[in-house]
Amino acid sequence: MDENAMIVLKNLVKTFRRARVLDGIDLALVPGERVALIGSNGAGKTTLIRCLLGEYACAGEVSVDGLDPRRQRTAALTRIGFVPQLPPPLRMPVGQLVDFAASLVGTDPARIVAVAARLGLDVASVRTRQFVRLSGGMKQKLLIAIALGGDAKVLMMDEPAANLDPEARKVLFEMLAARLEATMIISCHRLDEVAQLVHRVIEMDMGRIVLDEKNNREKNNREKGAT
């Protein structure tokens, strides 16, 4: 099952102050699979994503494109586009941040600028402004542009549509739908927003996976077309 998987979690356990936040997670995602990760606050969604990013030491096995994101973090992160739930308090000027992010993943800064423009953010107009001084919507658009401005094999997004205006939300989901080869984990509270985009819905509760449902809509449509 794991031989061709892009993401593998085996018996993943993470504790904070003796509280077991992730309790034996087993999960495998194949390349191009799009997953909606749902669950109430405190269910463990963000912690799972942070483990995949190599930010937390944890028990069990974690693999992203065959790499251990904790031990081989630099190499793993070049394969990952990430949008956090809360923007980091970066004081770096926007232009410098774009150049720095582009250099990390080996992409042209112009690609990031172009994605930001599609979302409605003119990077040139805020290039000298500190990231932390941007509005919530501007921060979100820039973080999404950084995540989508390269050729990431894996996209991890924690509430990516937060703080976006309706037009930017529409553009975001159009761009995600076009990334056919990327493996995606989208943590969200509103499943209806991503239902047409994802192939699989995983629900977490109390640090465990309580629902793992694959979307058979595409398969059913192909079968109907063949009859």
C-alpha positions as YAML, in Angstrom:
chain: A
units: angstrom
residues:
- id: 1
  name: MET
  ca: [0.00, 0.00, 0.00]
- id: 2
  name: ASP
  ca: [2.82, 2.41, 0.84]
- id: 3
  name: GLU
  ca: [5.12, 1.64, -2.08]
- id: 4
  name: ASN
  ca: [3.74, 4.39, -4.33]
- id: 5
  name: ALA
  ca: [2.46, 6.72, -1.62]
- id: 6
  name: MET
  ca: [3.48, 10.37, -1.51]
- id: 7
  name: ILE
  ca: [2.62, 10.72, 2.18]
- id: 8
  name: VAL
  ca: [2.84, 7.92, 4.74]
- id: 9
  name: LEU
  ca: [2.01, 8.02, 8.44]
- id: 10
  name: LYS
  ca: [2.40, 4.87, 10.54]
- id: 11
  name: ASN
  ca: [1.29, 4.74, 14.16]
- id: 12
  name: LEU
  ca: [1.95, 8.48, 14.51]
- id: 13
  name: VAL
  ca: [1.83, 9.63, 18.13]
- id: 14
  name: LYS
  ca: [2.37, 13.14, 19.47]
- id: 15
  name: THR
  ca: [2.03, 14.20, 23.08]
- id: 16
  name: PHE
  ca: [2.14, 17.60, 24.72]
- id: 17
  name: ARG
  ca: [2.57, 17.59, 28.50]
- id: 18
  name: ARG
  ca: [1.37, 14.00, 28.71]
- id: 19
  name: ALA
  ca: [-1.73, 14.80, 26.63]
- id: 20
  name: ARG
  ca: [-1.86, 12.56, 23.55]
- id: 21
  name: VAL
  ca: [-2.78, 14.95, 20.73]
- id: 22
  name: LEU
  ca: [-2.21, 12.38, 17.97]
- id: 23
  name: ASP
  ca: [-3.07, 8.84, 18.95]
- id: 24
  name: GLY
  ca: [-1.78, 6.21, 16.53]
- id: 25
  name: ILE
  ca: [-2.51, 7.78, 13.12]
- id: 26
  name: ASP
  ca: [-2.13, 5.49, 10.10]
- id: 27
  name: LEU
  ca: [-2.53, 7.15, 6.72]
- id: 28
  name: ALA
  ca: [-1.25, 6.85, 3.14]
- id: 29
  name: LEU
  ca: [-1.88, 9.31, 0.30]
- id: 30
  name: VAL
  ca: [-1.00, 8.55, -3.30]
- id: 31
  name: PRO
  ca: [0.37, 11.21, -5.67]
- id: 32
  name: GLY
  ca: [-2.34, 13.57, -6.88]
- id: 33
  name: GLU
  ca: [-4.77, 12.66, -4.11]
- id: 34
  name: ARG
  ca: [-6.69, 15.58, -2.61]
- id: 35
  name: VAL
  ca: [-7.86, 15.26, 0.97]
- id: 36
  name: ALA
  ca: [-10.15, 17.43, 3.06]
- id: 37
  name: LEU
  ca: [-9.07, 17.18, 6.69]
- id: 38
  name: ILE
  ca: [-11.98, 18.05, 8.95]
- id: 39
  name: GLY
  ca: [-12.76, 18.00, 12.66]
- id: 40
  name: SER
  ca: [-13.46, 20.32, 15.55]
- id: 41
  name: ASN
  ca: [-10.86, 22.59, 17.12]
- id: 42
  name: GLY
  ca: [-8.44, 20.46, 19.14]
- id: 43
  name: ALA
  ca: [-9.04, 17.35, 17.04]
- id: 44
  name: GLY
  ca: [-5.38, 17.22, 16.00]
- id: 45
  name: LYS
  ca: [-5.54, 18.53, 12.41]
- id: 46
  name: THR
  ca: [-2.95, 21.27, 12.74]
- id: 47
  name: THR
  ca: [-0.65, 19.06, 14.82]
- id: 48
  name: LEU
  ca: [-0.76, 16.40, 12.10]
- id: 49
  name: ILE
  ca: [0.21, 18.98, 9.47]
- id: 50
  name: ARG
  ca: [3.02, 20.29, 11.68]
- id: 51
  name: CYS
  ca: [4.38, 16.75, 12.03]
- id: 52
  name: LEU
  ca: [4.35, 16.40, 8.24]
- id: 53
  name: LEU
  ca: [6.35, 19.63, 8.04]
- id: 54
  name: GLY
  ca: [8.92, 18.26, 10.45]
- id: 55
  name: GLU
  ca: [8.24, 20.93, 13.06]
- id: 56
  name: TYR
  ca: [7.49, 18.45, 15.84]
- id: 57
  name: ALA
  ca: [9.38, 15.42, 17.05]
- id: 58
  name: CYS
  ca: [6.92, 12.54, 17.25]
- id: 59
  name: ALA
  ca: [6.73, 8.79, 17.64]
- id: 60
  name: GLY
  ca: [5.96, 6.55, 14.70]
- id: 61
  name: GLU
  ca: [6.84, 6.94, 11.03]
- id: 62
  name: VAL
  ca: [6.38, 10.06, 8.88]
- id: 63
  name: SER
  ca: [7.34, 10.15, 5.20]
- id: 64
  name: VAL
  ca: [6.83, 12.80, 2.51]
- id: 65
  name: ASP
  ca: [7.96, 11.77, -0.97]
- id: 66
  name: GLY
  ca: [10.20, 9.16, 0.64]
- id: 67
  name: LEU
  ca: [11.83, 11.65, 3.02]
- id: 68
  name: ASP
  ca: [11.65, 11.99, 6.79]
- id: 69
  name: PRO
  ca: [10.55, 15.63, 7.20]
- id: 70
  name: ARG
  ca: [12.17, 15.83, 10.62]
- id: 71
  name: ARG
  ca: [15.58, 14.40, 9.75]
- id: 72
  name: GLN
  ca: [15.67, 15.58, 6.13]
- id: 73
  name: ARG
  ca: [13.73, 18.76, 6.63]
- id: 74
  name: THR
  ca: [15.43, 21.03, 4.09]
- id: 75
  name: ALA
  ca: [14.98, 18.51, 1.29]
- id: 76
  name: ALA
  ca: [11.40, 17.72, 2.34]
- id: 77
  name: LEU
  ca: [10.34, 21.36, 2.48]
- id: 78
  name: THR
  ca: [11.45, 21.95, -1.10]
- id: 79
  name: ARG
  ca: [8.66, 19.54, -2.08]
- id: 80
  name: ILE
  ca: [5.98, 21.16, 0.09]
- id: 81
  name: GLY
  ca: [3.85, 24.27, -0.37]
- id: 82
  name: PHE
  ca: [2.34, 25.29, 2.97]
- id: 83
  name: VAL
  ca: [-0.28, 27.82, 4.03]
- id: 84
  name: PRO
  ca: [-0.56, 28.13, 7.83]
- id: 85
  name: GLN
  ca: [-3.77, 28.82, 9.71]
- id: 86
  name: LEU
  ca: [-2.23, 31.88, 11.39]
- id: 87
  name: PRO
  ca: [0.21, 34.12, 9.45]
- id: 88
  name: PRO
  ca: [3.65, 34.29, 11.06]
- id: 89
  name: PRO
  ca: [4.63, 37.68, 12.57]
- id: 90
  name: LEU
  ca: [7.34, 38.34, 10.00]
- id: 91
  name: ARG
  ca: [8.87, 41.82, 9.89]
- id: 92
  name: MET
  ca: [10.61, 41.09, 6.60]
- id: 93
  name: PRO
  ca: [9.60, 43.44, 3.75]
- id: 94
  name: VAL
  ca: [7.24, 41.82, 1.25]
- id: 95
  name: GLY
  ca: [9.69, 42.01, -1.65]
- id: 96
  name: GLN
  ca: [12.45, 40.41, 0.37]
- id: 97
  name: LEU
  ca: [10.07, 37.68, 1.57]
- id: 98
  name: VAL
  ca: [9.03, 36.86, -1.99]
- id: 99
  name: ASP
  ca: [12.67, 36.64, -3.14]
- id: 100
  name: PHE
  ca: [13.65, 34.54, -0.12]
- id: 101
  name: ALA
  ca: [10.72, 32.12, -0.52]
- id: 102
  name: ALA
  ca: [11.43, 31.75, -4.23]
- id: 103
  name: SER
  ca: [15.08, 30.93, -3.56]
- id: 104
  name: LEU
  ca: [14.14, 28.21, -1.07]
- id: 105
  name: VAL
  ca: [12.14, 26.23, -3.63]
- id: 106
  name: GLY
  ca: [14.09, 27.22, -6.73]
- id: 107
  name: THR
  ca: [11.38, 29.18, -8.50]
- id: 108
  name: ASP
  ca: [11.24, 32.58, -10.20]
- id: 109
  name: PRO
  ca: [9.88, 35.31, -7.86]
- id: 110
  name: ALA
  ca: [7.77, 36.49, -10.80]
- id: 111
  name: ARG
  ca: [5.70, 33.30, -10.54]
- id: 112
  name: ILE
  ca: [4.80, 34.15, -6.94]
- id: 113
  name: VAL
  ca: [3.96, 37.72, -7.95]
- id: 114
  name: ALA
  ca: [1.74, 36.41, -10.76]
- id: 115
  name: VAL
  ca: [-0.22, 34.11, -8.45]
- id: 116
  name: ALA
  ca: [-0.68, 36.97, -5.98]
- id: 117
  name: ALA
  ca: [-2.00, 39.15, -8.81]
- id: 118
  name: ARG
  ca: [-4.58, 36.51, -9.74]
- id: 119
  name: LEU
  ca: [-5.74, 36.55, -6.13]
- id: 120
  name: GLY
  ca: [-6.05, 40.34, -6.24]
- id: 121
  name: LEU
  ca: [-2.81, 41.39, -4.52]
- id: 122
  name: ASP
  ca: [-0.47, 43.82, -6.29]
- id: 123
  name: VAL
  ca: [2.90, 42.90, -4.78]
- id: 124
  name: ALA
  ca: [4.63, 45.94, -6.30]
- id: 125
  name: SER
  ca: [2.38, 48.30, -4.31]
- id: 126
  name: VAL
  ca: [3.38, 46.71, -0.97]
- id: 127
  name: ARG
  ca: [6.90, 45.56, -1.83]
- id: 128
  name: THR
  ca: [8.63, 47.69, 0.82]
- id: 129
  name: ARG
  ca: [5.99, 47.15, 3.51]
- id: 130
  name: GLN
  ca: [6.70, 44.70, 6.33]
- id: 131
  name: PHE
  ca: [4.68, 41.50, 6.02]
- id: 132
  name: VAL
  ca: [3.37, 41.90, 9.56]
- id: 133
  name: ARG
  ca: [1.87, 45.29, 8.57]
- id: 134
  name: LEU
  ca: [-0.31, 43.87, 5.83]
- id: 135
  name: SER
  ca: [-4.03, 43.32, 6.30]
- id: 136
  name: GLY
  ca: [-5.25, 39.80, 7.07]
- id: 137
  name: GLY
  ca: [-6.46, 39.31, 3.50]
- id: 138
  name: MET
  ca: [-3.20, 40.53, 1.99]
- id: 139
  name: LYS
  ca: [-1.17, 38.21, 4.22]
- id: 140
  name: GLN
  ca: [-3.30, 35.24, 3.23]
- id: 141
  name: LYS
  ca: [-3.03, 36.01, -0.49]
- id: 142
  name: LEU
  ca: [0.74, 36.33, -0.27]
- id: 143
  name: LEU
  ca: [1.13, 33.09, 1.69]
- id: 144
  name: ILE
  ca: [-1.01, 31.26, -0.86]
- id: 145
  name: ALA
  ca: [1.02, 32.79, -3.70]
- id: 146
  name: ILE
  ca: [4.25, 31.57, -2.09]
- id: 147
  name: ALA
  ca: [2.80, 28.06, -1.69]
- id: 148
  name: LEU
  ca: [1.50, 27.90, -5.27]
- id: 149
  name: GLY
  ca: [4.28, 29.88, -6.95]
- id: 150
  name: GLY
  ca: [6.60, 26.88, -7.26]
- id: 151
  name: ASP
  ca: [6.26, 23.27, -8.35]
- id: 152
  name: ALA
  ca: [5.47, 21.72, -4.96]
- id: 153
  name: LYS
  ca: [4.58, 18.03, -5.12]
- id: 154
  name: VAL
  ca: [2.63, 18.38, -1.86]
- id: 155
  name: LEU
  ca: [0.33, 21.22, -0.82]
- id: 156
  name: MET
  ca: [-0.68, 21.50, 2.83]
- id: 157
  name: MET
  ca: [-3.20, 24.20, 3.61]
- id: 158
  name: ASP
  ca: [-4.65, 25.00, 7.02]
- id: 159
  name: GLU
  ca: [-7.88, 26.97, 6.48]
- id: 160
  name: PRO
  ca: [-6.55, 28.52, 3.23]
- id: 161
  name: ALA
  ca: [-9.73, 30.45, 2.42]
- id: 162
  name: ALA
  ca: [-9.72, 32.33, 5.73]
- id: 163
  name: ASN
  ca: [-9.66, 36.12, 5.30]
- id: 164
  name: LEU
  ca: [-10.18, 35.88, 1.55]
- id: 165
  name: ASP
  ca: [-12.83, 37.88, -0.30]
- id: 166
  name: PRO
  ca: [-15.32, 35.88, -2.42]
- id: 167
  name: GLU
  ca: [-13.49, 36.48, -5.71]
- id: 168
  name: ALA
  ca: [-10.14, 35.42, -4.24]
- id: 169
  name: ARG
  ca: [-11.76, 32.27, -2.81]
- id: 170
  name: LYS
  ca: [-13.10, 31.40, -6.26]
- id: 171
  name: VAL
  ca: [-9.69, 31.94, -7.87]
- id: 172
  name: LEU
  ca: [-7.94, 29.92, -5.15]
- id: 173
  name: PHE
  ca: [-10.09, 26.85, -5.70]
- id: 174
  name: GLU
  ca: [-9.76, 27.18, -9.48]
- id: 175
  name: MET
  ca: [-5.97, 27.19, -9.14]
- id: 176
  name: LEU
  ca: [-6.02, 24.21, -6.78]
- id: 177
  name: ALA
  ca: [-8.25, 22.26, -9.18]
- id: 178
  name: ALA
  ca: [-5.70, 22.86, -11.94]
- id: 179
  name: ARG
  ca: [-2.84, 21.35, -9.91]
- id: 180
  name: LEU
  ca: [-3.63, 17.81, -11.03]
- id: 181
  name: GLU
  ca: [-0.32, 16.24, -10.01]
- id: 182
  name: ALA
  ca: [-0.04, 17.78, -6.54]
- id: 183
  name: THR
  ca: [-0.99, 15.81, -3.46]
- id: 184
  name: MET
  ca: [-3.13, 18.03, -1.22]
- id: 185
  name: ILE
  ca: [-4.19, 18.13, 2.40]
- id: 186
  name: ILE
  ca: [-6.67, 20.92, 3.03]
- id: 187
  name: SER
  ca: [-7.71, 21.43, 6.64]
- id: 188
  name: CYS
  ca: [-11.06, 23.18, 6.79]
- id: 189
  name: HIS
  ca: [-14.21, 23.70, 8.83]
- id: 190
  name: ARG
  ca: [-16.47, 24.16, 5.80]
- id: 191
  name: LEU
  ca: [-16.48, 20.94, 3.83]
- id: 192
  name: ASP
  ca: [-18.92, 22.42, 1.31]
- id: 193
  name: GLU
  ca: [-16.19, 24.79, 0.08]
- id: 194
  name: VAL
  ca: [-13.86, 22.00, -0.96]
- id: 195
  name: ALA
  ca: [-16.28, 19.13, -1.61]
- id: 196
  name: GLN
  ca: [-16.00, 19.46, -5.41]
- id: 197
  name: LEU
  ca: [-12.20, 19.67, -5.22]
- id: 198
  name: VAL
  ca: [-11.22, 16.73, -3.01]
- id: 199
  name: HIS
  ca: [-11.19, 12.98, -3.61]
- id: 200
  name: ARG
  ca: [-11.25, 11.97, 0.02]
- id: 201
  name: VAL
  ca: [-12.57, 13.26, 3.36]
- id: 202
  name: ILE
  ca: [-10.75, 12.44, 6.60]
- id: 203
  name: GLU
  ca: [-12.32, 13.44, 9.89]
- id: 204
  name: MET
  ca: [-10.32, 13.61, 13.10]
- id: 205
  name: ASP
  ca: [-11.51, 13.63, 16.68]
- id: 206
  name: MET
  ca: [-9.47, 13.41, 19.88]
- id: 207
  name: GLY
  ca: [-6.29, 12.75, 17.92]
- id: 208
  name: ARG
  ca: [-7.67, 9.84, 15.91]
- id: 209
  name: ILE
  ca: [-9.09, 9.32, 12.43]
- id: 210
  name: VAL
  ca: [-12.78, 8.59, 12.91]
- id: 211
  name: LEU
  ca: [-13.84, 8.79, 9.24]
- id: 212
  name: ASP
  ca: [-11.93, 8.09, 6.03]
- id: 213
  name: GLU
  ca: [-14.27, 8.36, 3.07]
- id: 214
  name: LYS
  ca: [-13.19, 8.34, -0.56]
- id: 215
  name: ASN
  ca: [-15.20, 10.33, -3.07]
- id: 216
  name: ASN
  ca: [-16.36, 8.00, -5.82]
- id: 217
  name: ARG
  ca: [-18.07, 10.74, -7.84]
- id: 218
  name: GLU
  ca: [-15.50, 10.69, -10.66]
- id: 219
  name: LYS
  ca: [-15.53, 6.90, -10.83]
- id: 220
  name: ASN
  ca: [-19.33, 6.86, -10.92]
- id: 221
  name: ASN
  ca: [-19.38, 9.48, -13.69]
- id: 222
  name: ARG
  ca: [-16.97, 7.40, -15.80]
- id: 223
  name: GLU
  ca: [-19.09, 4.29, -15.27]
- id: 224
  name: LYS
  ca: [-22.25, 6.16, -16.28]
- id: 225
  name: GLY
  ca: [-20.54, 7.42, -19.42]
- id: 226
  name: ALA
  ca: [-19.58, 3.90, -20.39]
- id: 227
  name: THR
  ca: [-23.11, 2.59, -20.20]
...
